[in-house]
Short mmCIF file of C-alpha atoms in Angstrom, two decimals:
data_model
loop_
_atom_site.label_atom_id
_atom_site.label_comp_id
_atom_site.label_asym_id
_atom_site.label_seq_id
_atom_site.Cartn_x
_atom_site.Cartn_y
_atom_site.Cartn_z
CA MET A 1 -0.03 0.16 0.05
CA ASN A 2 1.24 3.59 -0.69
CA ALA A 3 2.54 5.85 1.88
CA LEU A 4 -0.24 8.47 3.17
CA LYS A 5 0.37 12.20 2.19
CA TYR A 6 -1.31 14.99 4.16
CA THR A 7 -2.49 18.53 4.09
CA LYS A 8 -2.14 21.14 6.59
CA ASP A 9 -6.09 20.90 6.88
CA HIS A 10 -5.52 17.43 8.41
CA GLU A 11 -6.59 15.51 5.50
CA TRP A 12 -4.79 12.31 4.13
CA VAL A 13 -4.44 11.05 0.64
CA ARG A 14 -3.26 7.86 -0.52
CA ILE A 15 -2.50 7.57 -4.30
CA GLU A 16 -2.99 4.61 -6.65
CA GLY A 17 -2.58 5.14 -10.29
CA ASP A 18 -4.66 8.40 -10.89
CA VAL A 19 -7.04 7.73 -7.93
CA ALA A 20 -6.72 9.43 -4.71
CA THR A 21 -8.38 8.13 -1.46
CA ILE A 22 -9.03 10.98 0.92
CA GLY A 23 -9.84 10.93 4.93
CA ILE A 24 -8.87 12.80 7.69
CA SER A 25 -5.92 12.12 10.02
CA ASP A 26 -5.82 10.45 13.44
CA TYR A 27 -5.10 14.04 14.92
CA ALA A 28 -7.93 15.75 13.22
CA GLN A 29 -10.50 12.97 14.30
CA ASP A 30 -9.39 13.21 18.06
CA GLN A 31 -9.67 16.85 17.94
CA LEU A 32 -13.18 16.79 16.47
CA GLY A 33 -14.23 14.04 19.19
CA ASP A 34 -17.12 11.85 18.35
CA VAL A 35 -18.09 12.07 14.80
CA VAL A 36 -21.98 11.74 14.36
CA HIS A 37 -22.66 12.71 10.86
CA VAL A 38 -20.50 13.10 7.48
CA GLU A 39 -22.13 14.72 4.33
CA LEU A 40 -20.46 13.40 1.45
CA PRO A 41 -20.69 14.76 -2.16
CA GLU A 42 -22.60 12.92 -5.18
CA GLY A 43 -20.58 10.85 -7.42
CA GLY A 44 -19.60 12.53 -10.51
CA LYS A 45 -19.10 15.90 -8.84
CA ALA A 46 -15.97 17.78 -10.36
CA VAL A 47 -14.26 19.31 -7.33
CA ALA A 48 -11.10 21.84 -7.55
CA ARG A 49 -8.51 21.94 -4.74
CA GLY A 50 -9.60 23.93 -2.00
CA ASP A 51 -13.43 23.25 -2.78
CA GLU A 52 -15.65 22.27 -0.07
CA ALA A 53 -16.06 18.72 -0.70
CA ALA A 54 -17.58 17.19 2.39
CA VAL A 55 -18.82 18.37 6.05
CA ILE A 56 -18.22 16.51 9.35
CA GLU A 57 -20.08 16.97 12.28
CA SER A 58 -18.90 16.08 15.81
CA VAL A 59 -21.26 16.65 18.78
CA LYS A 60 -20.04 19.90 19.30
CA ALA A 61 -19.60 21.72 15.73
CA ALA A 62 -19.68 21.24 11.78
CA SER A 63 -16.55 21.27 9.99
CA GLU A 64 -15.53 21.65 6.31
CA ILE A 65 -13.34 19.36 4.56
CA TYR A 66 -11.74 20.99 1.47
CA ALA A 67 -10.64 19.02 -1.53
CA PRO A 68 -6.75 18.42 -0.99
CA LEU A 69 -6.61 17.92 -4.89
CA SER A 70 -8.57 18.56 -8.08
CA GLY A 71 -10.37 15.91 -10.14
CA GLU A 72 -13.87 13.91 -9.89
CA VAL A 73 -15.50 12.35 -7.44
CA ILE A 74 -15.60 8.57 -8.43
CA GLU A 75 -16.82 6.77 -4.89
CA VAL A 76 -17.79 8.05 -1.42
CA ASN A 77 -17.87 5.90 1.50
CA GLY A 78 -21.39 4.74 2.12
CA ALA A 79 -20.43 2.86 5.43
CA LEU A 80 -20.37 6.35 7.08
CA ALA A 81 -23.77 7.10 6.69
CA ASP A 82 -24.85 4.19 8.97
CA ASP A 83 -21.95 4.65 11.27
CA PRO A 84 -19.92 7.71 11.15
CA SER A 85 -17.98 6.57 14.41
CA ILE A 86 -15.99 4.64 11.87
CA VAL A 87 -14.01 7.90 11.32
CA ASN A 88 -12.96 7.86 15.17
CA SER A 89 -12.42 4.17 15.08
CA SER A 90 -10.37 3.75 11.79
CA PRO A 91 -9.61 7.17 10.38
CA LEU A 92 -6.68 6.07 7.96
CA ASP A 93 -8.30 2.93 6.87
CA GLU A 94 -12.31 2.20 6.94
CA GLY A 95 -13.10 5.88 7.92
CA TRP A 96 -12.24 7.03 4.43
CA PHE A 97 -14.55 9.93 2.88
CA LEU A 98 -14.01 9.66 -0.79
CA LYS A 99 -11.92 8.81 -4.01
CA LEU A 100 -11.11 11.22 -6.59
CA ARG A 101 -9.80 10.92 -10.14
CA LEU A 102 -7.25 13.35 -10.36
CA SER A 103 -7.19 15.74 -13.14
CA ASP A 104 -3.86 17.85 -12.14
CA PRO A 105 -1.00 14.87 -10.84
CA GLY A 106 1.19 17.99 -10.64
CA GLU A 107 -0.94 19.12 -7.24
CA LEU A 108 0.69 15.98 -5.35
CA ASP A 109 3.91 18.11 -4.72
CA GLY A 110 2.19 20.33 -2.64
CA LEU A 111 1.35 17.41 0.06
CA LEU A 112 3.21 16.56 3.11
CA ASP A 113 4.89 13.35 3.86
CA GLU A 114 4.12 11.78 7.25
CA ALA A 115 7.17 12.95 8.92
CA ALA A 116 6.66 16.55 7.72
CA TYR A 117 3.05 16.43 8.93
CA GLU A 118 3.90 15.06 12.38
CA ASP A 119 6.18 17.97 12.56
CA PHE A 120 3.47 20.38 11.77
CA ILE A 121 1.08 19.23 14.32
CA ALA A 122 3.98 18.88 16.98
CA GLY A 123 3.98 22.74 16.30
CA LEU A 124 0.27 23.05 17.04
CA GLU A 125 0.51 21.59 20.47
CA MET B 1 -2.30 24.65 24.82
CA ASP B 2 -1.73 26.44 28.11
CA GLN B 3 -4.12 29.47 27.12
CA ALA B 4 -4.74 30.57 31.07
CA ARG B 5 -1.33 31.13 31.28
CA ARG B 6 -0.75 32.84 28.35
CA ASP B 7 -3.79 35.10 29.12
CA ARG B 8 -2.23 35.86 32.56
CA GLY B 9 -2.02 39.69 32.91
CA THR B 10 -4.17 40.65 30.16
CA SER B 11 -7.74 42.22 31.05
CA ASP B 12 -9.53 39.13 29.89
CA GLU B 13 -7.71 37.03 32.28
CA ILE B 14 -9.09 33.35 31.93
CA LEU B 15 -9.69 31.84 35.69
CA ARG B 16 -9.13 28.45 36.68
CA THR B 17 -11.50 26.59 38.98
CA PRO B 18 -10.35 24.80 42.09
CA LEU B 19 -10.51 21.53 40.14
CA HIS B 20 -8.13 22.79 37.38
CA ALA B 21 -5.10 20.47 38.19
CA LEU B 22 -7.63 17.00 38.54
CA HIS B 23 -9.02 17.99 34.95
CA ILE B 24 -5.60 18.01 33.70
CA GLU B 25 -4.61 14.75 35.45
CA LEU B 26 -7.95 13.04 34.08
CA GLY B 27 -6.84 14.05 30.53
CA GLY B 28 -9.65 16.92 30.23
CA LYS B 29 -9.34 18.68 26.88
CA MET B 30 -9.46 22.32 28.28
CA VAL B 31 -11.34 24.98 26.65
CA ALA B 32 -12.08 28.55 27.59
CA PHE B 33 -15.81 29.05 28.33
CA ALA B 34 -17.16 32.25 30.10
CA GLY B 35 -13.89 33.39 31.17
CA HIS B 36 -12.83 29.96 32.62
CA GLU B 37 -10.69 27.41 31.40
CA LEU B 38 -12.87 24.05 31.53
CA PRO B 39 -12.78 20.79 30.41
CA VAL B 40 -14.73 20.19 27.43
CA ARG B 41 -14.55 16.51 27.40
CA TYR B 42 -12.36 13.73 29.05
CA PRO B 43 -10.59 11.05 27.10
CA ALA B 44 -14.09 8.90 27.29
CA GLY B 45 -15.75 11.43 24.72
CA ILE B 46 -18.91 13.62 24.77
CA ILE B 47 -21.22 10.72 23.91
CA ALA B 48 -19.80 8.19 26.65
CA GLU B 49 -19.72 11.04 29.21
CA HIS B 50 -23.56 11.99 28.25
CA ARG B 51 -24.49 8.18 28.32
CA HIS B 52 -22.89 7.73 31.78
CA ALA B 53 -24.97 10.62 33.36
CA ARG B 54 -28.18 8.92 32.13
CA SER B 55 -27.32 5.27 33.29
CA GLU B 56 -25.00 6.06 36.10
CA ALA B 57 -23.62 9.19 37.48
CA ALA B 58 -21.33 11.92 36.21
CA LEU B 59 -19.41 14.64 38.01
CA PHE B 60 -19.35 18.05 36.81
CA ASP B 61 -17.15 20.87 37.53
CA VAL B 62 -19.48 23.93 37.73
CA SER B 63 -17.36 26.20 39.61
CA HIS B 64 -17.32 28.79 37.25
CA MET B 65 -21.00 29.77 38.13
CA GLY B 66 -21.23 32.66 40.25
CA GLN B 67 -22.39 31.96 43.81
CA ILE B 68 -23.58 34.90 45.47
CA ALA B 69 -25.04 35.36 49.15
CA LEU B 70 -27.74 37.79 50.27
CA GLY B 71 -27.01 38.55 53.77
CA THR B 72 -30.59 38.77 55.25
CA ALA B 73 -33.64 36.73 55.85
CA SER B 74 -35.78 39.58 54.45
CA ALA B 75 -33.73 39.95 50.98
CA GLY B 76 -36.36 37.85 49.69
CA GLU B 77 -38.75 40.48 49.49
CA GLU B 78 -36.35 42.94 47.83
CA LEU B 79 -35.09 40.42 45.30
CA GLU B 80 -38.92 39.98 44.10
CA ARG B 81 -38.58 43.55 42.54
CA LEU B 82 -36.22 41.59 40.08
CA VAL B 83 -37.59 38.41 39.33
CA PRO B 84 -41.11 37.00 38.74
CA ALA B 85 -40.73 34.20 41.09
CA ASP B 86 -42.65 33.93 44.49
CA LEU B 87 -39.85 34.24 47.13
CA THR B 88 -41.61 35.41 49.92
CA GLU B 89 -43.49 31.87 49.99
CA LEU B 90 -40.02 29.89 50.52
CA ARG B 91 -39.11 28.28 53.40
CA PRO B 92 -35.60 27.53 54.54
CA GLY B 93 -34.08 25.00 52.21
CA GLU B 94 -36.46 25.79 49.54
CA MET B 95 -35.06 26.90 45.94
CA ARG B 96 -36.55 28.39 42.90
CA TYR B 97 -35.27 28.40 39.25
CA THR B 98 -36.09 32.33 38.01
CA MET B 99 -34.59 34.93 35.94
CA PHE B 100 -33.65 38.70 36.21
CA THR B 101 -35.91 40.34 33.51
CA ASP B 102 -35.81 43.97 32.09
CA GLU B 103 -38.27 46.64 31.67
CA ALA B 104 -38.79 45.09 27.97
CA ALA B 105 -39.37 41.47 29.76
CA GLY B 106 -35.92 40.36 28.28
CA ILE B 107 -33.96 38.06 30.31
CA LEU B 108 -30.89 39.28 31.75
CA ASP B 109 -29.86 36.19 33.33
CA ASP B 110 -31.59 32.96 34.58
CA LEU B 111 -30.49 31.74 37.85
CA ILE B 112 -31.34 29.76 41.17
CA VAL B 113 -32.72 31.26 44.43
CA VAL B 114 -31.95 29.28 47.41
CA ARG B 115 -33.63 30.20 50.87
CA LEU B 116 -31.59 29.41 53.78
CA GLU B 117 -32.00 29.86 57.69
CA GLU B 118 -29.99 32.80 57.54
CA GLY B 119 -30.33 34.31 54.21
CA TRP B 120 -30.24 33.60 50.76
CA MET B 121 -28.07 32.46 47.96
CA LEU B 122 -27.98 32.80 44.27
CA VAL B 123 -26.34 30.83 41.59
CA VAL B 124 -26.03 32.84 38.28
CA ASN B 125 -24.22 32.15 34.66
CA ALA B 126 -20.62 32.64 34.85
CA ALA B 127 -20.75 35.14 31.82
CA CYS B 128 -23.21 37.07 33.79
CA LYS B 129 -21.95 37.09 37.47
CA LYS B 130 -20.44 40.89 37.03
CA ALA B 131 -23.62 42.18 35.55
CA ASP B 132 -25.47 40.66 37.82
CA LEU B 133 -23.84 41.74 41.01
CA ALA B 134 -23.85 45.49 39.77
CA HIS B 135 -27.97 44.65 38.83
CA LEU B 136 -28.68 43.61 42.63
CA THR B 137 -26.60 46.25 44.32
CA ARG B 138 -28.16 48.92 42.15
CA ALA B 139 -31.64 47.81 42.80
CA LEU B 140 -31.52 46.48 46.29
CA GLY B 141 -29.33 49.42 47.73
CA PRO B 142 -26.68 49.31 50.49
CA GLY B 143 -29.04 47.89 53.22
CA CYS B 144 -28.93 44.34 51.38
CA PRO B 145 -25.68 43.92 50.12
CA ALA B 146 -25.05 41.16 47.85
CA ARG B 147 -21.63 39.05 48.09
CA ALA B 148 -19.86 37.08 45.45
CA LEU B 149 -18.67 33.83 47.21
CA GLU B 150 -15.45 33.88 45.39
CA SER B 151 -13.71 30.98 47.31
CA ARG B 152 -16.36 28.64 46.97
CA ALA B 153 -16.37 25.77 44.32
CA LEU B 154 -19.44 24.18 42.96
CA ILE B 155 -19.61 20.15 41.80
CA ALA B 156 -22.69 18.77 40.29
CA LEU B 157 -23.16 14.62 40.70
CA GLN B 158 -25.54 13.90 37.98
CA GLY B 159 -27.54 10.58 37.16
CA PRO B 160 -29.63 7.59 38.71
CA SER B 161 -26.92 6.36 41.00
CA ALA B 162 -26.03 9.89 42.29
CA GLU B 163 -27.99 9.60 45.31
CA ALA B 164 -26.56 5.87 46.39
CA VAL B 165 -23.24 7.51 45.57
CA LEU B 166 -23.69 10.57 47.63
CA ALA B 167 -25.18 8.99 50.59
CA ARG B 168 -22.34 6.98 51.27
CA HIS B 169 -20.46 10.42 52.27
CA ALA B 170 -23.70 12.23 53.12
CA PRO B 171 -26.48 10.24 54.51
CA ASP B 172 -28.83 12.98 54.81
CA CYS B 173 -28.81 13.74 51.29
CA SER B 174 -31.47 10.93 50.92
CA GLY B 175 -33.70 13.29 52.79
CA LEU B 176 -33.73 16.01 50.18
CA VAL B 177 -36.22 16.06 47.17
CA PHE B 178 -35.85 18.08 43.76
CA MET B 179 -35.26 21.66 44.55
CA ARG B 180 -34.29 21.14 48.03
CA ALA B 181 -31.12 22.11 49.68
CA ALA B 182 -29.70 21.81 53.12
CA PRO B 183 -26.16 22.20 54.87
CA MET B 184 -24.58 18.93 55.89
CA LYS B 185 -21.37 17.41 55.92
CA VAL B 186 -20.01 15.44 52.88
CA ALA B 187 -16.94 12.92 53.53
CA GLY B 188 -16.35 15.11 56.31
CA ILE B 189 -16.37 18.42 54.74
CA ASP B 190 -19.15 21.15 55.51
CA ALA B 191 -20.95 21.81 51.99
CA LEU B 192 -24.54 23.19 50.92
CA VAL B 193 -26.10 20.32 49.06
CA SER B 194 -29.20 20.70 46.65
CA ARG B 195 -31.16 18.33 44.87
CA SER B 196 -30.97 19.69 41.64
CA GLY B 197 -28.87 20.25 38.35
CA TYR B 198 -29.15 20.92 34.69
CA THR B 199 -29.32 17.46 33.08
CA GLY B 200 -32.80 16.29 33.44
CA GLU B 201 -31.59 13.51 35.92
CA ASP B 202 -31.94 13.18 39.58
CA GLY B 203 -28.63 14.66 41.07
CA PHE B 204 -27.04 16.88 43.26
CA GLU B 205 -25.37 20.35 43.44
CA ILE B 206 -22.48 20.63 46.03
CA SER B 207 -21.17 23.92 47.03
CA LEU B 208 -18.16 24.00 49.23
CA ALA B 209 -14.88 25.74 49.99
CA ALA B 210 -12.67 25.96 47.23
CA SER B 211 -9.78 24.56 49.26
CA GLU B 212 -11.86 21.03 49.74
CA ALA B 213 -13.17 20.81 46.38
CA GLU B 214 -10.57 18.69 44.86
CA ALA B 215 -10.57 16.19 48.05
CA LEU B 216 -14.34 15.77 47.86
CA ALA B 217 -14.24 15.38 43.91
CA ARG B 218 -11.56 12.58 44.24
CA ARG B 219 -13.70 10.84 47.11
CA LEU B 220 -16.68 10.81 44.38
CA LEU B 221 -14.66 9.69 41.26
CA ASP B 222 -13.26 6.68 43.35
CA GLU B 223 -16.94 5.43 43.42
CA PRO B 224 -17.38 2.81 40.97
CA GLU B 225 -20.52 4.44 39.34
CA VAL B 226 -19.08 7.79 38.91
CA ALA B 227 -17.24 9.17 35.82
CA PRO B 228 -16.19 12.89 35.06
CA ALA B 229 -18.19 14.67 32.47
CA GLY B 230 -17.27 17.86 30.49
CA LEU B 231 -18.95 21.03 29.23
CA GLY B 232 -19.92 19.16 25.87
CA ALA B 233 -21.99 16.38 27.54
CA ARG B 234 -23.42 18.90 30.13
CA ASP B 235 -24.55 21.04 27.09
CA SER B 236 -26.08 17.74 25.18
CA LEU B 237 -27.72 16.68 28.61
CA ARG B 238 -29.38 19.90 28.90
CA LEU B 239 -30.43 20.31 25.23
CA GLU B 240 -32.03 16.93 25.55
CA ALA B 241 -33.76 18.08 28.76
CA GLY B 242 -35.26 21.07 26.96
CA LEU B 243 -33.49 23.46 29.04
CA CYS B 244 -32.63 26.89 28.16
CA LEU B 245 -28.92 28.01 27.78
CA HIS B 246 -28.45 31.74 28.43
CA GLY B 247 -26.97 33.86 25.73
CA HIS B 248 -28.25 31.19 23.36
CA ASP B 249 -31.94 30.09 24.19
CA ILE B 250 -32.74 33.03 26.07
CA ASP B 251 -31.51 36.30 26.25
CA LEU B 252 -32.58 40.16 26.09
CA SER B 253 -34.73 39.35 23.15
CA THR B 254 -36.85 36.78 24.48
CA THR B 255 -39.15 36.99 27.12
CA PRO B 256 -40.02 34.52 29.75
CA ILE B 257 -43.45 33.55 28.19
CA GLU B 258 -41.92 33.16 24.50
CA ALA B 259 -39.33 30.97 26.16
CA GLY B 260 -42.08 28.81 27.77
CA LEU B 261 -40.96 29.45 31.23
CA ALA B 262 -44.14 31.07 32.32
CA TRP B 263 -44.32 27.93 34.93
CA THR B 264 -41.69 29.90 36.80
CA ILE B 265 -44.08 32.82 37.28
CA GLY B 266 -45.53 32.72 40.84
CA LYS B 267 -49.43 32.80 41.24
CA ARG B 268 -49.50 35.69 43.55
CA ARG B 269 -46.67 37.60 41.24
CA ARG B 270 -49.14 37.01 38.28
CA ARG B 271 -51.84 39.06 40.40
CA GLU B 272 -49.56 41.70 41.50
CA GLY B 273 -46.71 41.99 39.22
CA GLY B 274 -43.94 44.34 40.56
CA PHE B 275 -41.21 42.94 38.79
CA PRO B 276 -39.29 44.50 35.66
CA GLY B 277 -41.11 43.88 32.22
CA TRP B 278 -44.41 43.09 33.88
CA PRO B 279 -46.56 44.91 31.75
CA VAL B 280 -45.17 43.10 28.76
CA ILE B 281 -45.24 39.34 30.42
CA ARG B 282 -49.05 40.35 31.53
CA ARG B 283 -50.38 41.00 28.23
CA GLN B 284 -48.35 37.94 26.64
CA LEU B 285 -50.08 35.89 29.35
CA GLU B 286 -53.54 37.28 28.27
CA GLU B 287 -53.09 37.27 24.69
CA GLY B 288 -50.22 34.82 23.96
CA ALA B 289 -46.73 35.55 22.59
CA ALA B 290 -46.09 36.12 18.84
CA ARG B 291 -43.45 32.96 18.86
CA ARG B 292 -42.83 30.12 21.28
CA ARG B 293 -39.51 28.16 21.99
CA VAL B 294 -40.10 24.57 20.79
CA GLY B 295 -38.40 21.37 20.31
CA VAL B 296 -37.24 20.83 16.73
CA ARG B 297 -36.36 17.27 15.64
CA PRO B 298 -34.55 17.03 12.27
CA LEU B 299 -35.97 13.90 10.47
CA GLY B 300 -32.28 13.47 8.61
CA ALA B 301 -29.10 12.79 10.43
CA ALA B 302 -27.47 16.37 9.92
CA PRO B 303 -27.67 18.29 13.43
CA ALA B 304 -29.33 21.79 12.93
CA ARG B 305 -27.05 24.14 14.80
CA GLU B 306 -27.48 27.62 16.42
CA GLY B 307 -28.69 30.18 13.99
CA THR B 308 -30.22 27.81 11.29
CA GLU B 309 -33.35 29.05 9.60
CA VAL B 310 -36.73 27.46 9.95
CA GLN B 311 -39.24 27.76 7.43
CA ASP B 312 -42.72 26.43 6.89
CA LEU B 313 -43.26 24.05 3.64
CA GLU B 314 -43.99 26.98 1.54
CA GLY B 315 -40.42 28.15 2.23
CA VAL B 316 -41.59 31.20 4.65
CA PRO B 317 -39.05 31.76 7.34
CA ILE B 318 -40.93 31.33 10.61
CA GLY B 319 -37.97 31.43 13.11
CA ARG B 320 -34.54 30.34 14.15
CA ILE B 321 -32.83 27.65 15.92
CA THR B 322 -31.09 28.66 18.98
CA SER B 323 -29.31 25.55 20.29
CA GLY B 324 -28.80 22.21 18.10
CA GLY B 325 -26.94 19.19 18.05
CA PHE B 326 -26.61 15.32 18.44
CA GLY B 327 -28.65 13.74 21.36
CA PRO B 328 -26.63 11.17 22.57
CA THR B 329 -29.63 9.30 24.10
CA LEU B 330 -31.95 9.51 21.00
CA ALA B 331 -28.58 8.74 18.71
CA ALA B 332 -30.22 11.47 16.26
CA PRO B 333 -29.75 15.18 16.01
CA VAL B 334 -32.06 17.38 18.28
CA ALA B 335 -32.75 21.32 18.36
CA MET B 336 -34.74 23.87 20.11
CA GLY B 337 -35.30 27.19 18.84
CA TYR B 338 -38.32 29.69 18.12
CA VAL B 339 -41.33 29.75 15.68
CA ALA B 340 -44.33 31.70 15.02
CA SER B 341 -46.87 30.39 17.74
CA ALA B 342 -49.05 29.29 14.68
CA GLN B 343 -46.48 26.73 14.01
CA ALA B 344 -45.53 25.89 17.40
CA ARG B 345 -47.77 22.77 17.78
CA PRO B 346 -46.07 19.51 18.48
CA GLY B 347 -46.34 17.49 14.98
CA THR B 348 -46.04 20.68 12.68
CA PRO B 349 -43.47 19.93 9.79
CA VAL B 350 -41.15 22.45 9.21
CA ARG B 351 -37.85 22.59 7.07
CA LEU B 352 -34.43 23.50 8.26
CA ILE B 353 -32.07 25.56 5.96
CA ILE B 354 -28.85 23.66 6.59
CA ARG B 355 -26.01 24.50 4.22
CA GLY B 356 -28.35 26.11 1.84
CA LYS B 357 -30.16 22.92 1.39
CA ALA B 358 -33.88 22.51 2.90
CA ARG B 359 -34.18 19.66 5.38
CA GLU B 360 -37.17 17.84 6.66
CA ALA B 361 -38.05 18.52 10.45
CA GLU B 362 -40.59 18.43 12.96
CA VAL B 363 -41.78 20.64 15.90
CA VAL B 364 -41.84 18.30 19.08
CA ARG B 365 -42.49 18.94 22.63
CA LEU B 366 -39.73 19.35 24.82
CA PRO B 367 -38.33 17.70 26.42
CA PHE B 368 -36.50 15.08 24.31
CA VAL B 369 -35.62 13.05 27.22
CA PRO B 370 -38.08 12.83 30.06
CA HIS B 371 -36.96 14.39 33.35
CA ARG B 372 -36.23 11.89 36.15
CA TYR B 373 -36.13 14.62 39.09
CA ARG B 374 -36.90 13.13 42.58
CA LYS B 375 -40.03 15.30 43.05
CA PRO B 376 -42.24 15.01 46.24
CA GLU B 377 -45.53 12.61 45.68
CA SER B 378 -47.75 15.96 45.86
CA GLU B 379 -46.10 17.79 42.88
CA ARG B 380 -45.53 14.32 41.08
CA ARG B 381 -49.42 14.37 40.64
CA LYS B 382 -49.43 18.02 39.78
CA GLY B 383 -47.42 17.29 36.82
CA MET B 384 -45.16 20.18 37.17
CA PRO B 385 -42.55 20.43 34.55
#
């Protein structure tokens, strides 16, 4: 499995060919607390990097998930509708949000590797 | 992370409660709330803490709330000039939920008033503490000085196991019914114990010297039924219980009648008035208010947050959500807000505009979760709220 890349908005990205799977980091799920609802985009929707792609609701508040890359939504994680707490219990695996077919692979250069992301969140403490 | 220390020395100093070190030790995630640093949750998380309060007993630090002493037994009559509750009927050990109103019948703050043998005690919201003290001093004059009890802590123990737990340390607590208070020793510590709280559950609030608070909190947390709970669970519990949060569900723009708090206005006060905003309240009691606070249940999974617009089925705005989130007991979103009185009947279908999309919802009767207060038999039959 390919190594995860991260954004400073606490999303992770896993690249397989021209498809990126996207979720939120363990740090992000811990900061949010209990996730009670996830609103995902329609399949087929085109998103540009920085667009609002999904919304995650904890008990306390709603947070936007911004598309870390540009592309077309080809699949969303339907399991989150039945049990959004998967985002807490398995943020990097079963708690994925959506898959994008990338339109601009050059955007990958802007992502952080795991070590750089760990440094980034260490600076937030 | 250490917001409190960073803010020291500024005019908006963030205060620590006497249980601050214990919160940190328990892994509390600390946030600033009404000028105090308090745990929003512990490692268990809001949902688990909430459910623990409904199933066993949860311990809350509510030391940020303002405790105010009114030194003379006759202060009740003077206090009646500021609130619509009937206070002169109270005997020592009895207490009332009431509110400070202004001339337009807006709500300056909601509070608890306790009649003691030797005087009165008020418990007010942290954010309103200073303004309430000024209001009291201005209105009651020098003959009836209100005094902030700065060196006292307040611990709430809430849930169906609260009595069994507290009785191990204070057997007399079992003699209290809902909204009664008495001084007693708790684990050997002098305290004022009341059978009250803001979760909808049976439970107690324990006022004691700040210096003794951590020792008592540890004794209670050592009991197998007790788990700590933070502000997040306190908020979701009171929302399920249909209880108002000042600054959100009630404020200067809402009257007690609109808020569904007419039950707090004593019978004698309805005849005599004599409190700020009485002409407005009398008119609303007679003619009804134009809008009402109601429960709103979103039919989908998306919570409706504070500020969400409420529309009728034709898309006409009829009100706004004032508190909304997720109700762990119902495992579904819950909300409350104000709607036009014509649409306030339970069962009325409405729409909520969440992120630009209309979502189906329904007006429902409050509370979402039935109260489980330990009321005396006589009041249970009357079906008081």
